[in-house]
mmCIF file of C-alpha atoms in Angstrom:
data_model
loop_
_atom_site.group_PDB
_atom_site.id
_atom_site.type_symbol
_atom_site.label_atom_id
_atom_site.label_comp_id
_atom_site.label_asym_id
_atom_site.label_seq_id
_atom_site.Cartn_x
_atom_site.Cartn_y
_atom_site.Cartn_z
ATOM 1 C CA MET A 1 -22.689 12.013 1.231
ATOM 2 C CA SER A 2 -26.073 10.489 0.989
ATOM 3 C CA LEU A 3 -26.467 7.332 2.000
ATOM 4 C CA TYR A 4 -26.723 5.890 -1.111
ATOM 5 C CA LEU A 5 -23.354 6.904 -2.201
ATOM 6 C CA ASN A 6 -21.831 5.466 0.659
ATOM 7 C CA ALA A 7 -23.986 2.199 0.081
ATOM 8 C CA VAL A 8 -22.126 2.235 -3.287
ATOM 9 C CA ALA A 9 -18.934 3.062 -2.445
ATOM 10 C CA SER A 10 -18.779 0.755 0.530
ATOM 11 C CA ALA A 11 -20.290 -1.969 -2.335
ATOM 12 C CA LYS A 12 -17.399 -0.821 -4.952
ATOM 13 C CA GLU A 13 -14.490 -1.803 -1.883
ATOM 14 C CA ARG A 14 -15.208 -4.974 -1.662
ATOM 15 C CA GLU A 15 -14.493 -5.553 -5.225
ATOM 16 C CA LEU A 16 -11.208 -3.747 -4.412
ATOM 17 C CA LEU A 17 -7.991 -6.557 -5.366
ATOM 18 C CA ASP A 18 -7.026 -8.618 -1.823
ATOM 19 C CA SER A 19 -4.015 -8.402 -0.373
ATOM 20 C CA VAL A 20 -3.102 -12.336 -1.182
ATOM 21 C CA PHE A 21 -3.910 -11.029 -5.303
ATOM 22 C CA PHE A 22 -1.494 -8.754 -4.725
ATOM 23 C CA SER A 23 0.540 -11.416 -3.448
ATOM 24 C CA GLU A 24 0.079 -13.833 -5.779
ATOM 25 C CA LEU A 25 1.285 -11.688 -8.531
ATOM 26 C CA LYS A 26 4.789 -10.165 -6.896
ATOM 27 C CA ASN A 27 5.472 -13.850 -6.226
ATOM 28 C CA ALA A 28 4.329 -15.156 -10.233
ATOM 29 C CA LYS A 29 7.560 -16.738 -12.524
ATOM 30 C CA ASN A 30 6.809 -14.459 -14.782
ATOM 31 C CA PHE A 31 5.248 -12.058 -16.827
ATOM 32 C CA ASP A 32 2.461 -14.137 -18.479
ATOM 33 C CA ALA A 33 1.670 -15.661 -15.366
ATOM 34 C CA VAL A 34 1.239 -12.069 -14.112
ATOM 35 C CA ILE A 35 -1.577 -11.163 -17.096
ATOM 36 C CA LYS A 36 -3.021 -15.110 -16.585
ATOM 37 C CA LEU A 37 -3.984 -14.036 -12.821
ATOM 38 C CA MET A 38 -4.989 -10.612 -13.991
ATOM 39 C CA ARG A 39 -7.447 -12.140 -16.424
ATOM 40 C CA ASN A 40 -9.021 -13.346 -13.577
ATOM 41 C CA SER A 41 -9.204 -10.093 -12.149
ATOM 42 C CA PRO A 42 -12.509 -7.395 -12.378
ATOM 43 C CA TYR A 43 -9.658 -5.622 -14.385
ATOM 44 C CA ASN A 44 -10.014 -6.102 -18.667
ATOM 45 C CA PHE A 45 -7.175 -7.283 -19.515
ATOM 46 C CA GLU A 46 -7.405 -9.274 -23.223
ATOM 47 C CA ASP A 47 -3.650 -8.881 -24.118
ATOM 48 C CA SER A 48 0.097 -7.956 -22.980
ATOM 49 C CA ASN A 49 -0.064 -5.207 -24.740
ATOM 50 C CA ASN A 50 -2.729 -3.439 -23.303
ATOM 51 C CA ILE A 51 -1.810 -2.957 -19.463
ATOM 52 C CA GLU A 52 -1.346 1.146 -19.490
ATOM 53 C CA LYS A 53 -4.808 1.314 -21.622
ATOM 54 C CA VAL A 54 -7.072 -0.965 -19.207
ATOM 55 C CA LEU A 55 -5.329 0.618 -16.420
ATOM 56 C CA ASP A 56 -4.716 4.106 -17.952
ATOM 57 C CA ASP A 57 -9.330 3.286 -18.494
ATOM 58 C CA GLU A 58 -9.828 2.135 -14.917
ATOM 59 C CA GLU A 59 -8.576 5.838 -13.776
ATOM 60 C CA LYS A 60 -10.692 7.258 -15.891
ATOM 61 C CA LYS A 61 -13.396 6.044 -14.759
ATOM 62 C CA LEU A 62 -13.249 6.864 -11.401
ATOM 63 C CA TYR A 63 -12.770 10.090 -12.058
ATOM 64 C CA ASP A 64 -15.949 10.002 -14.255
ATOM 65 C CA PHE A 65 -17.142 8.195 -10.594
ATOM 66 C CA VAL A 66 -16.062 10.627 -8.671
ATOM 67 C CA LYS A 67 -17.350 14.220 -10.663
ATOM 68 C CA ARG A 68 -20.653 12.012 -11.535
ATOM 69 C CA GLU A 69 -22.468 10.675 -8.060
ATOM 70 C CA GLY A 70 -19.339 12.658 -5.611
ATOM 71 C CA ASP A 71 -21.020 15.419 -3.664
ATOM 72 C CA GLU A 72 -19.773 19.197 -4.826
ATOM 73 C CA GLU A 73 -17.448 19.212 -1.580
ATOM 74 C CA PHE A 74 -15.510 16.471 -2.528
ATOM 75 C CA LYS A 75 -15.484 17.861 -6.104
ATOM 76 C CA ASN A 76 -13.578 20.725 -5.311
ATOM 77 C CA PHE A 77 -11.142 18.527 -3.169
ATOM 78 C CA LEU A 78 -10.159 16.655 -6.499
ATOM 79 C CA ASN A 79 -10.456 19.450 -8.906
ATOM 80 C CA ILE A 80 -8.042 22.005 -6.354
ATOM 81 C CA SER A 81 -5.655 19.263 -5.920
ATOM 82 C CA ASN A 82 -5.148 17.652 -9.264
ATOM 83 C CA ASP A 83 -4.565 21.053 -11.001
ATOM 84 C CA TYR A 84 -2.196 21.932 -8.433
ATOM 85 C CA ASP A 85 -0.565 18.582 -8.590
ATOM 86 C CA ASN A 86 -0.814 18.826 -12.460
ATOM 87 C CA ALA A 87 0.862 21.798 -12.307
ATOM 88 C CA LEU A 88 4.202 20.381 -10.812
ATOM 89 C CA TYR A 89 4.612 17.151 -12.901
ATOM 90 C CA LEU A 90 4.239 19.898 -16.139
ATOM 91 C CA VAL A 91 6.791 21.873 -14.120
ATOM 92 C CA LYS A 92 9.479 19.931 -14.085
ATOM 93 C CA SER A 93 8.327 17.968 -17.040
ATOM 94 C CA LEU A 94 7.805 20.625 -19.684
ATOM 95 C CA SER A 95 10.936 22.357 -18.129
ATOM 96 C CA LYS A 96 13.629 19.029 -19.109
ATOM 97 C CA GLY A 97 12.120 19.493 -23.078
ATOM 98 C CA LYS A 98 9.313 16.185 -21.827
ATOM 99 C CA LYS A 99 6.419 17.125 -24.055
ATOM 100 C CA ASP A 100 5.226 13.872 -25.407
ATOM 101 C CA ASN A 101 4.362 10.506 -23.244
ATOM 102 C CA LEU A 102 3.538 12.142 -20.372
ATOM 103 C CA MET A 103 2.342 10.117 -17.560
ATOM 104 C CA PRO A 104 -1.382 9.635 -17.173
ATOM 105 C CA LEU A 105 -2.717 13.338 -16.029
ATOM 106 C CA TYR A 106 -6.282 13.854 -15.106
ATOM 107 C CA ALA A 107 -7.908 17.856 -14.889
ATOM 108 C CA GLY A 108 -9.731 19.645 -12.490
ATOM 109 C CA ASN A 109 -11.072 22.970 -13.344
ATOM 110 C CA VAL A 110 -8.345 23.695 -15.913
ATOM 111 C CA GLY A 111 -8.098 21.512 -18.989
ATOM 112 C CA ILE A 112 -4.127 19.503 -19.813
ATOM 113 C CA THR A 113 -3.828 20.693 -23.103
ATOM 114 C CA LYS A 114 -4.899 24.400 -21.799
ATOM 115 C CA LEU A 115 -2.543 23.912 -18.415
ATOM 116 C CA THR A 116 0.523 22.937 -20.738
ATOM 117 C CA ASN A 117 0.041 25.655 -23.678
ATOM 118 C CA PHE A 118 -0.392 28.449 -20.090
ATOM 119 C CA ILE A 119 2.874 26.917 -18.781
ATOM 120 C CA LEU A 120 4.760 27.445 -22.173
ATOM 121 C CA SER A 121 3.743 30.456 -22.426
ATOM 122 C CA PHE A 122 2.389 32.063 -19.811
ATOM 123 C CA LYS A 123 3.124 35.526 -20.328
ATOM 124 C CA SER A 124 -0.111 35.508 -22.967
ATOM 125 C CA GLN A 125 -2.246 33.107 -21.836
ATOM 126 C CA HIS A 126 -4.745 32.975 -18.760
ATOM 127 C CA LEU A 127 -6.324 29.953 -16.931
ATOM 128 C CA GLU A 128 -10.008 31.905 -16.902
ATOM 129 C CA GLU A 129 -11.870 28.492 -14.468
ATOM 130 C CA ASN A 130 -8.661 28.535 -11.459
ATOM 131 C CA ASP A 131 -6.638 32.063 -10.876
ATOM 132 C CA ARG A 132 -5.511 31.521 -7.814
ATOM 133 C CA LEU A 133 -3.568 28.587 -10.099
ATOM 134 C CA GLU A 134 -2.936 31.087 -12.726
ATOM 135 C CA LYS A 135 -0.966 33.268 -10.171
ATOM 136 C CA ASP A 136 1.245 31.088 -8.086
ATOM 137 C CA ILE A 137 2.609 29.490 -11.400
ATOM 138 C CA LYS A 138 3.490 32.813 -12.920
ATOM 139 C CA LEU A 139 4.753 33.785 -9.956
ATOM 140 C CA PHE A 140 6.844 30.403 -9.988
ATOM 141 C CA LEU A 141 8.143 30.824 -13.522
ATOM 142 C CA SER A 142 8.610 34.128 -13.658
ATOM 143 C CA GLN A 143 10.819 33.916 -10.617
ATOM 144 C CA LYS A 144 12.489 31.523 -11.826
ATOM 145 C CA LEU A 145 12.315 29.254 -8.244
ATOM 146 C CA ASP A 146 14.366 26.000 -8.323
ATOM 147 C CA ASN A 147 12.010 23.866 -5.612
ATOM 148 C CA ALA A 148 8.875 22.717 -8.019
ATOM 149 C CA ASN A 149 8.213 19.901 -5.260
ATOM 150 C CA LEU A 150 8.260 22.527 -1.975
ATOM 151 C CA PHE A 151 6.420 25.149 -4.188
ATOM 152 C CA PHE A 152 3.528 24.121 -5.594
ATOM 153 C CA LEU A 153 2.375 21.415 -2.884
ATOM 154 C CA THR A 154 2.029 24.667 -0.534
ATOM 155 C CA LYS A 155 0.568 27.029 -2.521
ATOM 156 C CA LYS A 156 -2.072 23.785 -3.307
ATOM 157 C CA ILE A 157 -2.316 23.081 0.405
ATOM 158 C CA HIS A 158 -2.952 26.812 0.806
ATOM 159 C CA ALA A 159 -5.678 26.470 -1.695
ATOM 160 C CA LEU A 160 -8.100 23.456 0.214
ATOM 161 C CA ASN A 161 -7.714 25.517 3.550
ATOM 162 C CA GLU A 162 -9.320 28.566 1.765
ATOM 163 C CA ARG A 163 -11.933 26.875 -0.479
ATOM 164 C CA LEU A 164 -12.662 24.123 1.763
ATOM 165 C CA LYS A 165 -11.809 25.291 5.725
ATOM 166 C CA LYS A 166 -15.906 25.601 6.411
ATOM 167 C CA THR A 167 -16.790 21.769 5.031
ATOM 168 C CA GLN A 168 -17.479 18.359 5.785
ATOM 169 C CA LEU A 169 -13.674 17.923 4.587
ATOM 170 C CA LYS A 170 -12.237 20.499 6.726
ATOM 171 C CA HIS A 171 -10.763 17.773 8.984
ATOM 172 C CA PHE A 172 -10.062 15.685 5.917
ATOM 173 C CA VAL A 173 -7.715 18.821 4.518
ATOM 174 C CA GLY A 174 -5.599 18.819 7.877
ATOM 175 C CA LEU A 175 -5.352 15.387 7.599
ATOM 176 C CA VAL A 176 -3.769 16.242 4.055
ATOM 177 C CA THR A 177 -2.335 19.149 5.560
ATOM 178 C CA ASP A 178 -0.329 17.735 7.941
ATOM 179 C CA LEU A 179 1.252 14.448 5.967
ATOM 180 C CA THR A 180 1.739 16.968 3.394
ATOM 181 C CA ASN A 181 3.923 19.248 5.889
ATOM 182 C CA LEU A 182 5.733 16.311 6.694
ATOM 183 C CA SER A 183 5.916 14.811 3.471
ATOM 184 C CA LEU A 184 7.943 18.535 3.078
ATOM 185 C CA VAL A 185 10.343 18.257 6.377
ATOM 186 C CA PHE A 186 10.849 14.463 5.348
ATOM 187 C CA MET A 187 12.414 15.568 1.858
ATOM 188 C CA SER A 188 14.295 19.092 2.551
ATOM 189 C CA LYS A 189 15.212 19.430 5.884
ATOM 190 C CA ASN A 190 15.925 23.495 5.288
ATOM 191 C CA GLU A 191 13.806 25.679 8.007
ATOM 192 C CA GLU A 192 13.178 28.409 6.033
ATOM 193 C CA MET A 193 10.273 25.897 4.522
ATOM 194 C CA LEU A 194 7.974 26.901 7.356
ATOM 195 C CA GLU A 195 7.207 30.273 6.969
ATOM 196 C CA ASP A 196 5.200 29.848 4.093
ATOM 197 C CA LEU A 197 2.987 26.392 5.141
ATOM 198 C CA SER A 198 -0.946 26.557 6.494
ATOM 199 C CA VAL A 199 -1.107 24.276 9.301
ATOM 200 C CA TYR A 200 -3.414 22.369 10.899
ATOM 201 C CA MET A 201 -2.343 19.841 14.132
ATOM 202 C CA ILE A 202 1.285 19.598 14.138
ATOM 203 C CA ASP A 203 2.413 23.143 14.657
ATOM 204 C CA LYS A 204 5.564 25.103 13.176
ATOM 205 C CA LYS A 205 7.530 25.022 16.368
ATOM 206 C CA THR A 206 7.281 20.981 16.234
ATOM 207 C CA LEU A 207 7.853 20.811 13.107
ATOM 208 C CA LEU A 208 11.060 23.756 13.339
ATOM 209 C CA LYS A 209 11.923 20.281 16.565
ATOM 210 C CA ILE A 210 11.711 17.274 14.002
ATOM 211 C CA ILE A 211 14.301 19.169 11.179
ATOM 212 C CA LYS A 212 16.460 19.676 13.922
ATOM 213 C CA LYS A 213 16.037 15.679 14.780
ATOM 214 C CA GLU A 214 14.887 17.289 19.170
ATOM 215 C CA LYS A 215 12.495 15.631 20.805
ATOM 216 C CA VAL A 216 8.690 16.127 20.278
ATOM 217 C CA VAL A 217 6.217 15.416 23.204
ATOM 218 C CA LEU A 218 3.804 13.757 22.059
ATOM 219 C CA THR A 219 -0.403 15.350 22.969
ATOM 220 C CA ASP A 220 -3.147 12.959 21.971
ATOM 221 C CA LYS A 221 -4.140 15.397 19.373
ATOM 222 C CA LEU A 222 -0.525 13.952 17.689
ATOM 223 C CA ASN A 223 -0.351 10.477 19.047
ATOM 224 C CA ILE A 224 -1.735 9.229 15.292
ATOM 225 C CA TYR A 225 1.401 10.560 13.791
ATOM 226 C CA SER A 226 3.652 9.551 16.323
ATOM 227 C CA ARG A 227 5.700 6.580 13.965
ATOM 228 C CA LEU A 228 5.836 9.200 10.983
ATOM 229 C CA ILE A 229 6.910 11.704 12.717
ATOM 230 C CA LYS A 230 10.057 9.239 14.103
ATOM 231 C CA LEU A 231 10.926 8.923 10.029
ATOM 232 C CA ALA A 232 10.806 12.044 8.997
ATOM 233 C CA GLN A 233 13.052 12.936 11.080
ATOM 234 C CA LYS A 234 15.736 10.079 9.476
ATOM 235 C CA ASP A 235 17.441 10.959 6.464
ATOM 236 C CA SER A 236 15.944 10.755 2.924
ATOM 237 C CA GLY A 237 16.669 7.650 1.486
ATOM 238 C CA GLU A 238 15.397 5.050 -0.544
ATOM 239 C CA LYS A 239 14.671 2.467 2.245
ATOM 240 C CA SER A 240 13.534 5.827 4.508
ATOM 241 C CA PHE A 241 11.213 6.647 1.581
ATOM 242 C CA LEU A 242 9.517 4.106 1.275
ATOM 243 C CA GLU A 243 9.401 3.249 5.292
ATOM 244 C CA PHE A 244 7.913 6.889 5.131
ATOM 245 C CA LYS A 245 5.388 6.699 2.397
ATOM 246 C CA LYS A 246 3.878 3.362 3.669
ATOM 247 C CA GLU A 247 3.347 4.972 7.412
ATOM 248 C CA ARG A 248 1.105 8.064 5.853
ATOM 249 C CA GLU A 249 -1.077 5.915 3.667
ATOM 250 C CA ASN A 250 -1.594 3.786 7.319
ATOM 251 C CA VAL A 251 -2.240 7.184 8.708
ATOM 252 C CA LEU A 252 -4.611 8.301 6.169
ATOM 253 C CA PHE A 253 -6.538 5.591 6.280
ATOM 254 C CA GLU A 254 -6.516 5.272 10.179
ATOM 255 C CA PHE A 255 -8.126 8.561 9.798
ATOM 256 C CA LEU A 256 -10.771 8.229 7.688
ATOM 257 C CA LYS A 257 -11.763 5.239 9.638
ATOM 258 C CA LEU A 258 -11.995 7.232 13.512
ATOM 259 C CA ASP A 259 -15.911 8.092 11.157
ATOM 260 C CA ASN A 260 -18.181 6.132 11.391
ATOM 261 C CA ASP A 261 -20.998 7.671 10.810
ATOM 262 C CA ILE A 262 -23.619 5.950 7.765
ATOM 263 C CA GLU A 263 -23.270 9.792 6.180
ATOM 264 C CA SER A 264 -20.027 10.561 6.774
ATOM 265 C CA PRO A 265 -17.570 11.703 3.341
ATOM 266 C CA ASN A 266 -14.808 9.739 4.802
ATOM 267 C CA ILE A 267 -16.898 5.947 3.430
ATOM 268 C CA PHE A 268 -16.999 7.857 0.119
ATOM 269 C CA ILE A 269 -13.143 9.483 0.365
ATOM 270 C CA LYS A 270 -11.899 5.400 1.289
ATOM 271 C CA PHE A 271 -12.685 4.407 -1.240
ATOM 272 C CA VAL A 272 -11.925 6.355 -3.700
ATOM 273 C CA LEU A 273 -7.881 6.797 -2.580
ATOM 274 C CA LYS A 274 -7.854 2.880 -2.054
ATOM 275 C CA LYS A 275 -8.613 2.953 -5.395
ATOM 276 C CA LEU A 276 -6.065 4.763 -6.729
ATOM 277 C CA ILE A 277 -3.048 3.247 -4.506
ATOM 278 C CA GLU A 278 -4.642 -0.148 -6.503
ATOM 279 C CA ILE A 279 -4.295 1.424 -9.232
ATOM 280 C CA LYS A 280 -1.132 2.828 -8.894
ATOM 281 C CA ARG A 281 0.009 -0.426 -7.403
ATOM 282 C CA LEU A 282 -0.777 -2.718 -10.046
ATOM 283 C CA ARG A 283 0.873 -0.362 -12.808
ATOM 284 C CA GLN A 284 3.784 -0.422 -10.750
ATOM 285 C CA ILE A 285 3.778 -4.130 -10.899
ATOM 286 C CA LEU A 286 3.105 -5.154 -13.921
ATOM 287 C CA LEU A 287 5.684 -3.357 -15.449
ATOM 288 C CA GLN A 288 8.640 -3.995 -12.757
ATOM 289 C CA LYS A 289 7.434 -7.777 -14.204
ATOM 290 C CA LYS A 290 6.892 -6.974 -17.728
ATOM 291 C CA TYR A 291 10.674 -5.401 -17.538
ATOM 292 C CA ASP A 292 11.905 -7.483 -15.291
ATOM 293 C CA LEU A 293 12.701 -5.094 -12.647
ATOM 294 C CA PHE A 294 12.824 -7.105 -9.432
#
């Protein structure tokens, strides 16, 4: 990653909303007070009816920035991740008959409309832009597999490791591999899932111990995952899920801070992920306040 691009990313990171601002949003008396706060933020809020449009536009600007300025390695990472995440979401939504009002999706190598049409008519369509994804979707739909989360998250990790194992991002992809595997173990304590997983620092024997809720002896390389491993052994209730999700985020950013090289890709990645999380948190808080869901 170039010095210039990392400098731009660092500058943009300093513009992100801080914890004080989010605390004020959460403690605001009503939705009007929330909108007043947002008008004094970097987000272009004009009225209370354009929440989704503003946040969607911010996500689009971020993806445009990445695709315009990011290096090929990170673009590959983003494109592969988007393709598989979009496929997972669309397969689940379309299987329930939901064709309209889908959440905002951002294309990787495959456009959203084309991906939607392919899922609806996979026997007569092709995905020239991503033949691996085409094979994976056809396998899932033709065999009528029932665990879409396990299937597509596992296939995404295989694709990322295959494409990026010899690049600067290989260690970051390794981290994503570990975090995804721990997430899958947390969601489903099924030993059979281990068979198809790609692994990085957390091997299959350790994942099996987590599933069986046995004691895991932490080596130096696993210390970063210590609390996450304990949480993964808990039952997947709502409170545990929120704890797990927060700790997963902590591990992610702790890893990104480890490399202080001014040309490290981690500086750019850190900004992009923080911005995505910021937008997601804003969407959750604003909609909860708007519809009085707190």
